[in-house]
Amino acid sequence: MPTIPPTNGSSNNPNTEAEQHELKHIKVYLTGYGPFRGIAENPSGQIANSLLPETSIYIHPRPHLTLRITIHPHSTPIRVAYADVDRTVSEIYNTASFDYILHVGVGLAGGFELEKIAYGDGYYMGDVDGLVPGGEKAKSDEDLRNEGLLRHWGGDGSTGLKQDVPMGTGLDVDWIVKMKPSNNNKKPSIPKGYKIRSSKDAGGYLCEYIYRKSLEQAISRRKKGGRKPWDWVLFMHVPPVGNMYNIAEDIDCLKQVVVGMVLDGEKLRKP
């Protein structure tokens, strides 16, 4: 790994503090969504676009270690369509190089949510093309309501008819949402003004769908790295535009979440 060279002249002593200082590069891939029914402005896509082409964060989790965390957004917001998600997630995992991946979508009013799990079934609501996974035409909201399949999002993951076993991130979501402020910038903080919580209900729509597909892709590549593959995938819900926070505040909170992902994933949490 690269090292930071001495700043005060040269030295032949390999044990100098400057020569021992390590700079480690971490890349976090980021995706957001475009508009869909009821959401003309999707903050997740706006966040991703605002960070293009990439944005770097520097933190110092150890006295002789600096992390350069580069957030690399997907080139465009993803269409809110199942087929587009299938294609885009596959392309990302087959062509992009990254250490972590954070998917972002618009959630409920009231705050930020970090999702713990994603199911592989129960996707009955139609996308922007009026389709469900597999390309079949979705049933109307009225039909879904009559069949008890219209989701009431915001619970504990127990709503809706789901039969498969959920997949979950290996990251410690509860720790990330409870990170405390720090005066020495050695560890991240979720500022007091941000309302953020963990969740086990990702919504049963495209947000949960991309999370599940990403986890499936990560797990299929488990032999390509030393870490458990689900340790580097996470989904974050942000509030609708104009609800509690503006885009700049959304970005600030997202950056703190990214730092938390990396510290947890790299085993650099402080006691």
XYZ file of C-alpha atoms in Angstrom:
271
model
C 0.000 0.000 0.000
C 1.221 3.574 -0.592
C 2.845 5.510 2.220
C 2.918 9.213 2.964
C 6.530 10.414 2.475
C 8.410 12.549 5.016
C 7.455 16.220 4.890
C 10.595 17.683 6.516
C 13.441 16.723 4.225
C 14.524 13.190 3.413
C 15.519 10.414 5.756
C 17.230 7.086 5.392
C 15.715 5.831 8.626
C 12.890 3.405 7.739
C 11.475 3.759 11.218
C 10.603 7.441 11.025
C 6.999 8.264 11.869
C 6.299 9.769 8.451
C 7.525 6.706 6.579
C 5.417 4.438 8.760
C 2.242 6.377 8.067
C -0.050 4.359 5.829
C -2.555 5.773 3.353
C -5.244 3.260 2.488
C -7.691 3.794 -0.373
C -11.277 2.611 -0.029
C -13.846 2.904 -2.822
C -17.580 3.022 -2.089
C -19.930 2.631 -5.045
C -23.184 4.607 -4.782
C -26.508 4.251 -6.585
C -29.658 6.371 -6.528
C -33.036 6.258 -8.244
C -34.961 8.442 -10.661
C -38.587 9.646 -10.391
C -41.625 7.400 -10.100
C -45.276 7.648 -9.197
C -45.762 10.289 -6.522
C -42.047 11.202 -6.455
C -41.296 13.784 -9.132
C -37.943 14.643 -7.529
C -36.124 11.657 -6.123
C -33.569 12.817 -3.534
C -31.551 9.620 -3.892
C -30.798 10.425 -7.530
C -30.092 14.051 -6.667
C -27.614 12.988 -3.996
C -25.790 10.679 -6.393
C -25.665 13.336 -9.119
C -24.318 15.911 -6.654
C -21.343 13.680 -5.835
C -20.335 13.009 -9.458
C -17.807 12.191 -10.761
C -16.549 11.167 -7.316
C -16.017 12.614 -3.843
C -13.311 11.743 -1.322
C -13.359 11.769 2.480
C -10.199 11.541 4.593
C -10.327 10.104 8.105
C -7.674 9.051 10.637
C -8.918 5.999 12.567
C -5.426 5.172 13.889
C -2.396 7.370 14.715
C -0.425 6.079 11.715
C -3.301 5.346 9.347
C -5.235 7.607 6.996
C -8.196 6.321 5.019
C -9.087 7.974 1.757
C -12.705 6.966 1.186
C -13.825 7.736 -2.354
C -17.552 7.763 -3.069
C -18.106 6.820 -6.712
C -21.723 7.397 -7.829
C -23.303 5.485 -10.684
C -23.282 7.626 -13.815
C -27.054 8.227 -13.820
C -29.995 7.605 -11.486
C -31.438 4.141 -12.056
C -34.927 3.900 -13.545
C -37.473 2.627 -11.059
C -38.012 -0.565 -13.035
C -37.239 -4.165 -12.101
C -35.614 -4.996 -15.436
C -33.370 -1.937 -15.197
C -32.281 -2.947 -11.704
C -31.493 -6.496 -12.854
C -29.376 -5.199 -15.710
C -27.667 -2.381 -13.802
C -26.725 -4.396 -10.714
C -25.263 -7.135 -12.896
C -23.256 -4.568 -14.880
C -21.935 -2.917 -11.714
C -20.692 -6.170 -10.234
C -19.229 -7.342 -13.528
C -17.449 -4.131 -14.544
C -16.867 -1.871 -11.532
C -14.173 -2.152 -8.890
C -15.154 -1.206 -5.362
C -14.760 -2.188 -1.720
C -18.283 -1.325 -0.553
C -21.581 -0.479 -2.191
C -24.333 1.749 -0.811
C -27.726 1.856 -2.483
C -29.956 4.852 -1.723
C -33.669 5.392 -2.262
C -36.443 7.689 -1.124
C -38.260 6.591 2.005
C -40.920 7.840 4.327
C -41.136 11.314 5.797
C -39.490 11.702 9.154
C -35.846 10.702 8.849
C -33.192 8.393 7.494
C -33.288 4.595 7.677
C -30.580 1.979 7.234
C -32.046 -1.308 6.107
C -30.884 -4.576 7.631
C -32.574 -7.156 5.400
C -34.144 -7.737 1.994
C -36.538 -10.457 0.837
C -36.527 -12.180 -2.533
C -40.290 -12.352 -2.990
C -43.399 -10.256 -2.345
C -42.830 -7.756 -5.154
C -46.413 -7.250 -6.289
C -46.454 -3.495 -6.937
C -45.796 -2.427 -10.504
C -42.755 -0.351 -11.478
C -42.752 2.716 -13.748
C -43.500 0.398 -16.679
C -46.393 -1.228 -14.831
C -44.494 -4.512 -14.521
C -43.353 -6.855 -11.756
C -40.161 -8.960 -11.683
C -40.090 -11.305 -14.657
C -41.858 -8.823 -16.927
C -45.481 -9.642 -16.144
C -48.053 -6.868 -15.914
C -48.729 -5.805 -12.338
C -52.160 -6.028 -10.774
C -53.987 -2.810 -9.974
C -53.742 -1.282 -6.507
C -57.398 -2.143 -5.983
C -56.840 -5.809 -6.827
C -53.770 -5.941 -4.578
C -55.725 -4.322 -1.771
C -58.545 -6.816 -2.141
C -56.049 -9.677 -2.039
C -54.242 -8.237 0.966
C -51.046 -7.711 -1.032
C -50.838 -3.919 -1.061
C -47.914 -3.046 1.162
C -48.200 -0.760 4.183
C -44.603 0.274 4.459
C -42.920 1.301 7.683
C -43.344 -1.707 9.922
C -40.932 -4.338 11.152
C -40.814 -6.416 7.993
C -43.807 -8.570 8.906
C -46.313 -6.983 6.500
C -47.094 -8.514 3.133
C -46.911 -12.128 2.056
C -43.298 -13.291 2.009
C -42.156 -16.882 2.135
C -38.428 -16.888 1.506
C -35.661 -16.307 4.038
C -34.350 -12.730 3.961
C -30.759 -11.841 3.206
C -29.060 -9.276 5.399
C -25.990 -7.109 5.488
C -23.103 -8.192 7.668
C -22.434 -4.596 8.667
C -23.387 -3.568 12.194
C -26.259 -1.261 11.287
C -27.166 -0.535 14.905
C -23.624 0.690 15.593
C -23.613 2.904 12.513
C -26.839 4.673 13.479
C -25.621 5.240 17.055
C -22.183 6.659 16.292
C -21.328 9.432 18.746
C -19.857 12.875 17.973
C -16.092 13.163 18.202
C -14.007 16.286 18.748
C -10.745 14.844 17.410
C -12.115 13.636 14.053
C -10.747 10.154 14.774
C -14.140 8.544 14.355
C -17.350 9.603 12.597
C -20.431 11.138 14.082
C -24.066 11.216 13.123
C -24.862 14.865 13.964
C -27.555 15.352 16.581
C -29.849 17.081 14.095
C -30.285 13.929 11.973
C -32.996 11.467 12.806
C -31.712 8.056 11.719
C -32.680 4.529 12.670
C -32.265 0.929 11.617
C -35.099 -0.909 9.877
C -36.151 -4.426 8.930
C -38.736 -3.293 6.386
C -37.186 -2.050 3.148
C -40.584 -1.514 1.548
C -41.282 -4.414 -0.805
C -40.655 -2.257 -3.851
C -37.642 -1.254 -5.954
C -35.583 -0.172 -2.941
C -35.794 -3.573 -1.333
C -35.425 -5.228 -4.737
C -32.069 -3.606 -5.570
C -30.810 -4.384 -2.062
C -31.707 -8.047 -2.489
C -30.181 -8.271 -5.974
C -26.988 -6.627 -4.764
C -26.709 -9.017 -1.822
C -27.245 -11.952 -4.182
C -24.496 -10.698 -6.499
C -22.129 -10.128 -3.578
C -22.695 -13.582 -2.117
C -22.163 -15.215 -5.506
C -18.675 -13.716 -5.452
C -17.782 -14.921 -1.974
C -14.692 -16.802 -3.201
C -13.134 -13.692 -4.748
C -12.189 -11.986 -1.486
C -11.274 -12.652 2.103
C -14.265 -10.925 3.682
C -17.735 -12.323 3.942
C -19.366 -10.723 0.881
C -22.421 -9.395 2.675
C -20.129 -7.235 4.813
C -19.889 -4.610 2.096
C -23.501 -4.019 0.986
C -25.982 -1.581 2.572
C -29.192 0.258 1.717
C -30.147 3.719 2.979
C -33.545 5.396 2.783
C -33.607 9.212 2.738
C -36.697 11.388 3.338
C -38.603 12.973 0.421
C -37.378 16.322 -0.893
C -38.290 19.157 1.453
C -39.162 16.891 4.361
C -36.945 17.760 7.345
C -33.706 18.015 5.390
C -32.344 19.541 2.205
C -30.057 17.755 -0.264
C -26.905 19.178 1.333
C -27.954 17.728 4.693
C -28.850 14.426 3.037
C -25.341 14.292 1.593
C -23.752 15.137 4.927
C -25.619 12.343 6.690
C -24.834 9.923 3.864
C -21.117 10.688 4.173
C -21.256 9.858 7.865
C -22.975 6.570 7.053
C -20.289 5.785 4.470
C -17.577 6.392 7.074
C -19.407 4.130 9.494
C -19.669 1.375 6.884
C -15.945 1.509 6.248
C -14.872 1.646 9.895
C -17.088 -1.303 10.729
C -16.149 -3.288 7.634
C -12.434 -2.658 8.058
C -12.567 -3.552 11.772
C -11.384 -0.070 12.740
C -14.077 0.754 15.265
C -12.866 2.226 18.516
C -13.910 0.517 21.767
